[in-house]
Backbone atoms as SQL, in Angstrom:
CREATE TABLE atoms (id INTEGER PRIMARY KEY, chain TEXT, resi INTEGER, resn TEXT, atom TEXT, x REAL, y REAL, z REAL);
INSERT INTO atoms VALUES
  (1, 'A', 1, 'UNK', 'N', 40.032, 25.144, 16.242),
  (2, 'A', 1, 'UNK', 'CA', 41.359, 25.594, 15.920),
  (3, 'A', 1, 'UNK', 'C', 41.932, 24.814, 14.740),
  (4, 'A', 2, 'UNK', 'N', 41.416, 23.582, 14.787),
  (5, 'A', 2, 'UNK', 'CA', 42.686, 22.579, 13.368),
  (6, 'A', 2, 'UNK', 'C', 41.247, 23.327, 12.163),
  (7, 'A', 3, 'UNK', 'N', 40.483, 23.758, 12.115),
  (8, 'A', 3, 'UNK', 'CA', 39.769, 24.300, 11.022),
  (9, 'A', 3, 'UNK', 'C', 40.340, 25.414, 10.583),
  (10, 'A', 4, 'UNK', 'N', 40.895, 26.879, 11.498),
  (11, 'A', 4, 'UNK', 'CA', 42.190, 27.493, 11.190),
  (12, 'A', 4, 'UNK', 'C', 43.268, 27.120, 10.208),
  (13, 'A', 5, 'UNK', 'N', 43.841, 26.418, 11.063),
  (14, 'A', 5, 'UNK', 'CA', 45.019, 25.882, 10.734),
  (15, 'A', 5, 'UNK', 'C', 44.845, 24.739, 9.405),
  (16, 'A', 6, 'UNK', 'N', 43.614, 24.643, 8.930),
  (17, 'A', 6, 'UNK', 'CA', 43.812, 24.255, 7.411),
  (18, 'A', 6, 'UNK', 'C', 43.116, 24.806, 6.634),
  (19, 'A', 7, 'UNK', 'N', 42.251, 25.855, 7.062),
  (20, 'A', 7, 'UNK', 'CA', 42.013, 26.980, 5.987),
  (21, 'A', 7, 'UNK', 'C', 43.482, 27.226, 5.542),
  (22, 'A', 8, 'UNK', 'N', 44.135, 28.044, 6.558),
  (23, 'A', 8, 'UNK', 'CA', 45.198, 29.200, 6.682),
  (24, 'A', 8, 'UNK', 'C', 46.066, 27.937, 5.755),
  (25, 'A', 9, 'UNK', 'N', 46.134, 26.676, 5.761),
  (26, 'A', 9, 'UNK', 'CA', 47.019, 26.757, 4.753),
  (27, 'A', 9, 'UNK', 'C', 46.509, 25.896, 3.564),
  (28, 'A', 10, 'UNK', 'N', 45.638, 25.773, 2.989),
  (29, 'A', 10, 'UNK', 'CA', 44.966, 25.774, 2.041),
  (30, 'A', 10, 'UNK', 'C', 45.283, 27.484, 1.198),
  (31, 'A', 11, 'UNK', 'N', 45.289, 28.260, 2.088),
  (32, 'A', 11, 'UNK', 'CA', 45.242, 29.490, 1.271),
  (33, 'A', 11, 'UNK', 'C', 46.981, 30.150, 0.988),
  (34, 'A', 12, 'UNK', 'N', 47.834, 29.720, 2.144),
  (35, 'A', 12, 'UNK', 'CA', 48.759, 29.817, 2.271),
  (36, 'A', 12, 'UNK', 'C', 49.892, 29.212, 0.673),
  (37, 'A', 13, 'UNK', 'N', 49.515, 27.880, 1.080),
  (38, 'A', 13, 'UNK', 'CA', 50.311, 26.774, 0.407),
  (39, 'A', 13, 'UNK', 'C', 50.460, 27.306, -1.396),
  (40, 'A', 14, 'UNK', 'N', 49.063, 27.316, -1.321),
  (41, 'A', 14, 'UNK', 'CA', 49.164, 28.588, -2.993),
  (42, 'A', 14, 'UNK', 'C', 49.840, 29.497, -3.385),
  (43, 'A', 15, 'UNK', 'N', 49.772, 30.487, -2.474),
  (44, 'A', 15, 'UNK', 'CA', 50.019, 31.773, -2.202),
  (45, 'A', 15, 'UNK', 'C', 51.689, 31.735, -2.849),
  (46, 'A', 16, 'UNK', 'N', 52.074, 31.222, -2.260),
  (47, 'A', 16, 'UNK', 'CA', 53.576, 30.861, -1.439),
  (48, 'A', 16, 'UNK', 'C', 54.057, 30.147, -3.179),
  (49, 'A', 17, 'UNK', 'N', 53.289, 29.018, -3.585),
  (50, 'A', 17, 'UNK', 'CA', 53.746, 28.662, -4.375),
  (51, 'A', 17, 'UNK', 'C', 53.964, 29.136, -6.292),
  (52, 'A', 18, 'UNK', 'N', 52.305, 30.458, -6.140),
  (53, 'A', 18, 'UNK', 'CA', 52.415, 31.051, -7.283),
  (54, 'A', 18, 'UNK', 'C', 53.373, 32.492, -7.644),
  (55, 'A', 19, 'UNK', 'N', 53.649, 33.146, -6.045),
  (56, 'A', 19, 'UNK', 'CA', 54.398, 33.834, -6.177),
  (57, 'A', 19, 'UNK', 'C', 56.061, 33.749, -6.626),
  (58, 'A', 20, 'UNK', 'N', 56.398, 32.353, -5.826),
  (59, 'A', 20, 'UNK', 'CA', 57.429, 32.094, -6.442),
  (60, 'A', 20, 'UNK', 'C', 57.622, 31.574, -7.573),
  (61, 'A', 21, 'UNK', 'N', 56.739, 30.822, -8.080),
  (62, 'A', 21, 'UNK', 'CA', 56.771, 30.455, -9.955),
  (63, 'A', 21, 'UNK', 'C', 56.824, 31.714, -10.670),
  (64, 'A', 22, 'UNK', 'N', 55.772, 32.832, -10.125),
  (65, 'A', 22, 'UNK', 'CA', 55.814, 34.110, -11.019),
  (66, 'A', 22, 'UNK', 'C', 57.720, 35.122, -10.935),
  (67, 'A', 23, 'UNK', 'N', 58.007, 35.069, -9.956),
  (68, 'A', 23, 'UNK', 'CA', 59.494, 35.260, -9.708),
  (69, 'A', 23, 'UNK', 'C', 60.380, 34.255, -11.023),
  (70, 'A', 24, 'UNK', 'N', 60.041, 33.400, -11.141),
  (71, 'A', 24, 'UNK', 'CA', 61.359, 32.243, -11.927),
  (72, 'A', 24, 'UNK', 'C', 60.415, 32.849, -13.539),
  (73, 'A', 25, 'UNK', 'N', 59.399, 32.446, -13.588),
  (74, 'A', 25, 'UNK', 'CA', 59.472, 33.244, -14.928),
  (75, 'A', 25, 'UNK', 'C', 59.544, 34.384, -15.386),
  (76, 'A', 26, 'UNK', 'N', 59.555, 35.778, -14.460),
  (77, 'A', 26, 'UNK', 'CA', 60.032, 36.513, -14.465),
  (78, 'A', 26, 'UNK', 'C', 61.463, 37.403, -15.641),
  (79, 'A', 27, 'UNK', 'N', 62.474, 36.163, -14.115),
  (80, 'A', 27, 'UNK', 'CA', 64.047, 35.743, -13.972),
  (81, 'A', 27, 'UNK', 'C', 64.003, 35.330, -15.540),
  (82, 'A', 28, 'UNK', 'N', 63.392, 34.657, -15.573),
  (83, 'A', 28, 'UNK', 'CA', 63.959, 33.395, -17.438),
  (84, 'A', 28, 'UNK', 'C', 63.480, 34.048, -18.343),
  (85, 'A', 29, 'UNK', 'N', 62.592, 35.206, -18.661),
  (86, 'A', 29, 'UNK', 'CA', 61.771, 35.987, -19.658),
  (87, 'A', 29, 'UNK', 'C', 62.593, 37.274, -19.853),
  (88, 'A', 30, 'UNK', 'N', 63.418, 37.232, -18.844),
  (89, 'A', 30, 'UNK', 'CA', 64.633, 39.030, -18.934),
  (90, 'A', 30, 'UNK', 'C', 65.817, 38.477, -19.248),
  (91, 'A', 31, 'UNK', 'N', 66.404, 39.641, -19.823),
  (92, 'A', 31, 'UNK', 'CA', 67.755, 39.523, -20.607),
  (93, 'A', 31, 'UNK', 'C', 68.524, 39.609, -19.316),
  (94, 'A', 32, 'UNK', 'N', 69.703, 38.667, -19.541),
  (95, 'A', 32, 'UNK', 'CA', 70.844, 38.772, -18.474),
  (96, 'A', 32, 'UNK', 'C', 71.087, 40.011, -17.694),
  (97, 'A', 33, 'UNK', 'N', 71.280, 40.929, -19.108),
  (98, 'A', 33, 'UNK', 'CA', 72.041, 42.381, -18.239),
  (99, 'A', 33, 'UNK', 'C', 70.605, 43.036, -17.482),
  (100, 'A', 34, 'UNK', 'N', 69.712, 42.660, -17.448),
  (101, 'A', 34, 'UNK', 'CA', 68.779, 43.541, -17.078),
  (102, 'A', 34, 'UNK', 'C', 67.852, 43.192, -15.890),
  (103, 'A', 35, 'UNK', 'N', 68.268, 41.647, -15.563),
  (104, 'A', 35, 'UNK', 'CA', 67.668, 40.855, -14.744),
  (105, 'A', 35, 'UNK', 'C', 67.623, 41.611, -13.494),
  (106, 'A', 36, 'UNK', 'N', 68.480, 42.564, -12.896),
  (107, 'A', 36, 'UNK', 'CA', 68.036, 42.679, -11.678),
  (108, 'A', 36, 'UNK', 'C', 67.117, 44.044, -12.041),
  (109, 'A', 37, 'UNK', 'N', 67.243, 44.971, -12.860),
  (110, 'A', 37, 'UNK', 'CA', 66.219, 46.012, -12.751),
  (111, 'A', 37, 'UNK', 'C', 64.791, 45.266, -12.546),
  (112, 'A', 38, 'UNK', 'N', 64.631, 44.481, -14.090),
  (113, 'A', 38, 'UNK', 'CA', 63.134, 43.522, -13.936),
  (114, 'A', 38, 'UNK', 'C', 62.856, 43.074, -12.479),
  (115, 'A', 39, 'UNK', 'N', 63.649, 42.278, -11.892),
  (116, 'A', 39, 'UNK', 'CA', 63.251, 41.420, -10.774),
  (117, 'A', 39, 'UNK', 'C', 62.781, 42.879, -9.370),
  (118, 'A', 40, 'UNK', 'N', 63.533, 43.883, -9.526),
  (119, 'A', 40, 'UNK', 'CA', 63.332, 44.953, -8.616),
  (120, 'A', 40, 'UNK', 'C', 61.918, 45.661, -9.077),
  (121, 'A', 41, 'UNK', 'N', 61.793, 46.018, -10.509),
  (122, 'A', 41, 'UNK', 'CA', 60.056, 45.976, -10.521),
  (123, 'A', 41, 'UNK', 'C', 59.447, 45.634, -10.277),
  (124, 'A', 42, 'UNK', 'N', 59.412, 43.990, -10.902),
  (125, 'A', 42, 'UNK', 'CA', 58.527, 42.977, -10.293),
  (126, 'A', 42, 'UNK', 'C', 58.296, 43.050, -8.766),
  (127, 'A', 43, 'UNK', 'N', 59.207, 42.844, -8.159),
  (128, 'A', 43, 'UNK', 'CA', 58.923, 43.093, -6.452),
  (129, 'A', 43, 'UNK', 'C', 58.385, 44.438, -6.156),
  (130, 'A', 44, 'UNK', 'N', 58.773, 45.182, -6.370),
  (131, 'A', 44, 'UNK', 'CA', 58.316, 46.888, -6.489),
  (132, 'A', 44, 'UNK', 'C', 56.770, 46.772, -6.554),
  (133, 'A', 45, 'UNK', 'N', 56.267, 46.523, -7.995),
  (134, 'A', 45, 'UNK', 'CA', 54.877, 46.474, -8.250),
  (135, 'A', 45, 'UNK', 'C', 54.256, 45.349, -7.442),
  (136, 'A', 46, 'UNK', 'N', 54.257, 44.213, -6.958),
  (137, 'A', 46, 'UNK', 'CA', 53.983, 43.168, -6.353),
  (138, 'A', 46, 'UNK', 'C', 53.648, 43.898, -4.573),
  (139, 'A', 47, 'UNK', 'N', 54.846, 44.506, -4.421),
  (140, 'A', 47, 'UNK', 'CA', 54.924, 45.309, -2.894),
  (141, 'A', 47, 'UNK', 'C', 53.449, 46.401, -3.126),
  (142, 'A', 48, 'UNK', 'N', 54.186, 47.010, -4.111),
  (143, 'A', 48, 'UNK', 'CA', 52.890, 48.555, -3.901),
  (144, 'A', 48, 'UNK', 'C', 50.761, 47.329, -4.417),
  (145, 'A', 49, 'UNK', 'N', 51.199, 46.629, -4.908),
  (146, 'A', 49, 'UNK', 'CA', 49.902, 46.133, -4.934),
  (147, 'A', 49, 'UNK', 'C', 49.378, 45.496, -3.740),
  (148, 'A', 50, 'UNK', 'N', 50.041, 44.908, -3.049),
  (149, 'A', 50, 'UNK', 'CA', 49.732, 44.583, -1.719),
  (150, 'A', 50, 'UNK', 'C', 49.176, 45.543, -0.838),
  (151, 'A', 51, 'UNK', 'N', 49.681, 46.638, -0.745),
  (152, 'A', 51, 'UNK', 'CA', 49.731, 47.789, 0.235),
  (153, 'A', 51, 'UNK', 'C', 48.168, 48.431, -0.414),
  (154, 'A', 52, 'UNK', 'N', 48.081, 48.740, -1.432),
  (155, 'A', 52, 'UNK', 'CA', 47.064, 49.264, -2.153),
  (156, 'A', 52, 'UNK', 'C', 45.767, 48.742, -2.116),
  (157, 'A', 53, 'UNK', 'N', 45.756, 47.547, -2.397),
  (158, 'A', 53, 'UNK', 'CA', 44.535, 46.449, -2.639),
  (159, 'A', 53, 'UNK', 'C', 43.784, 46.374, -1.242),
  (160, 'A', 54, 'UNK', 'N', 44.251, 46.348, -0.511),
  (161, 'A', 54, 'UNK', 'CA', 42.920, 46.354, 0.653),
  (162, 'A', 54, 'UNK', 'C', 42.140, 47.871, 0.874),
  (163, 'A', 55, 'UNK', 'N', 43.263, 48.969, 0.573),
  (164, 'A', 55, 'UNK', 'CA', 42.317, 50.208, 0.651),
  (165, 'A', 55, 'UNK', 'C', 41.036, 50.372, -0.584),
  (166, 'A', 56, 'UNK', 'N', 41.199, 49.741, -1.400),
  (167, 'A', 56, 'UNK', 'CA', 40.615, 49.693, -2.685),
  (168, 'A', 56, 'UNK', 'C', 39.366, 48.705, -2.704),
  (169, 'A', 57, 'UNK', 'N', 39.553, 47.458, -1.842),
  (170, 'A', 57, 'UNK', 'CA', 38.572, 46.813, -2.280),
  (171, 'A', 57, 'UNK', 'C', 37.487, 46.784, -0.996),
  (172, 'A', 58, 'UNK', 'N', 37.985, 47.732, 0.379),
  (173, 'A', 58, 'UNK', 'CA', 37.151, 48.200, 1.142),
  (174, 'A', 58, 'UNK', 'C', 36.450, 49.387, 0.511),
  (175, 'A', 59, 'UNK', 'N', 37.138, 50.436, -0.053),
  (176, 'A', 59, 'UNK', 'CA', 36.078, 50.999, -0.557),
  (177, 'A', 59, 'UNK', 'C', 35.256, 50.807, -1.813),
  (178, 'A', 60, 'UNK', 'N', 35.506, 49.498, -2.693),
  (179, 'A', 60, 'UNK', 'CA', 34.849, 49.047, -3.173),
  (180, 'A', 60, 'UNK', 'C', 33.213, 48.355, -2.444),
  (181, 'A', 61, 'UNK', 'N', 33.902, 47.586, -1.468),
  (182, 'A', 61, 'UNK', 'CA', 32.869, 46.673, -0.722),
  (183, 'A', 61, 'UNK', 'C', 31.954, 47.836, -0.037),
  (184, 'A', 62, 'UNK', 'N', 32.311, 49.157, 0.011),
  (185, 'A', 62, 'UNK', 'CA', 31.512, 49.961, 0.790),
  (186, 'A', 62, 'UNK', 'C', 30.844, 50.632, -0.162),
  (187, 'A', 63, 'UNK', 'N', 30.690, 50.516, -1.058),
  (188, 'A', 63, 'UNK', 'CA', 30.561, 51.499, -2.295),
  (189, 'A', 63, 'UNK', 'C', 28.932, 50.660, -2.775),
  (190, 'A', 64, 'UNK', 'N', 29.644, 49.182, -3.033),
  (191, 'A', 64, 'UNK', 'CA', 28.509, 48.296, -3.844),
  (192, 'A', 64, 'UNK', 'C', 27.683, 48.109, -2.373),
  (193, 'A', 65, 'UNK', 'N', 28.037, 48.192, -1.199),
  (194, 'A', 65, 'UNK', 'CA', 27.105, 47.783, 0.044),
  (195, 'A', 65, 'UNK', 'C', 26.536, 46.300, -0.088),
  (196, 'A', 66, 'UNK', 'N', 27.969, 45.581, 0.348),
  (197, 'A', 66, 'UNK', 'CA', 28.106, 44.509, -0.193),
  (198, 'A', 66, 'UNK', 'C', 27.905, 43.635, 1.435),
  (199, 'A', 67, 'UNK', 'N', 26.429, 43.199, 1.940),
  (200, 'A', 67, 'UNK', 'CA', 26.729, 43.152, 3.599),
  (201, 'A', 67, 'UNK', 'C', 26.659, 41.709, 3.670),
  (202, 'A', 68, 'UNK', 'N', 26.964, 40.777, 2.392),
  (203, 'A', 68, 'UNK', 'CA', 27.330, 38.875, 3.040),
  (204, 'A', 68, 'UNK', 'C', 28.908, 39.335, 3.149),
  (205, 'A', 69, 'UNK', 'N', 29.834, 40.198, 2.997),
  (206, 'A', 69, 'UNK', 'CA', 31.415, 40.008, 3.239),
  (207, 'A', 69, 'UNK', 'C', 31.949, 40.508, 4.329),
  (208, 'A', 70, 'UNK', 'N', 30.556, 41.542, 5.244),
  (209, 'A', 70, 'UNK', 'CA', 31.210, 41.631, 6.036),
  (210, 'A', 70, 'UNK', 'C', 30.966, 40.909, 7.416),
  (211, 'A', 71, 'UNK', 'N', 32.068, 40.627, 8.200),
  (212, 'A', 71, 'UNK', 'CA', 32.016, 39.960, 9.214),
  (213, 'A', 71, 'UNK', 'C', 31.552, 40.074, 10.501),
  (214, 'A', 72, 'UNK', 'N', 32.152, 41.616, 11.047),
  (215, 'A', 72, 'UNK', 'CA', 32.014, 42.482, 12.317),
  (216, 'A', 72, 'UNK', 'C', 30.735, 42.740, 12.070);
């Protein structure tokens, strides 16, 4: 279990920390008046890539018959 629990945040701790750097430069790279449209894309595209990317890279992994990734 503590092998879990420091993968999970080994992978976490990143995660967590590049998303929010990518948010602040974002924020500082857009013009005042426009800051919240940008920041609502940014999250927008960030959201729909999440949702997307696992259907995509399963049927990638099924495609190339890729059998060290899978687990089951």
């Amino acid at each position: 279990m503590w092998f879990l629990s420091i993968s999970l945040s080994l992978r976490t701790i990143p995660e967590a920390t590049a998303y929010t750097s990518a948010n602040i430069l974002i924020a500082n790279a857009s013009p005042d008046h426009m800051r919240g449209l940008v920041n609502g894309l940014a999250s927008a595209t960030a959201s729909a890539g999440r949702a997307v990317a696992p259907l995509l890279i399963s049927q990638l992994v099924d495609y190339l018959d890729v059998h060290w990734l899978r687990i089951v």
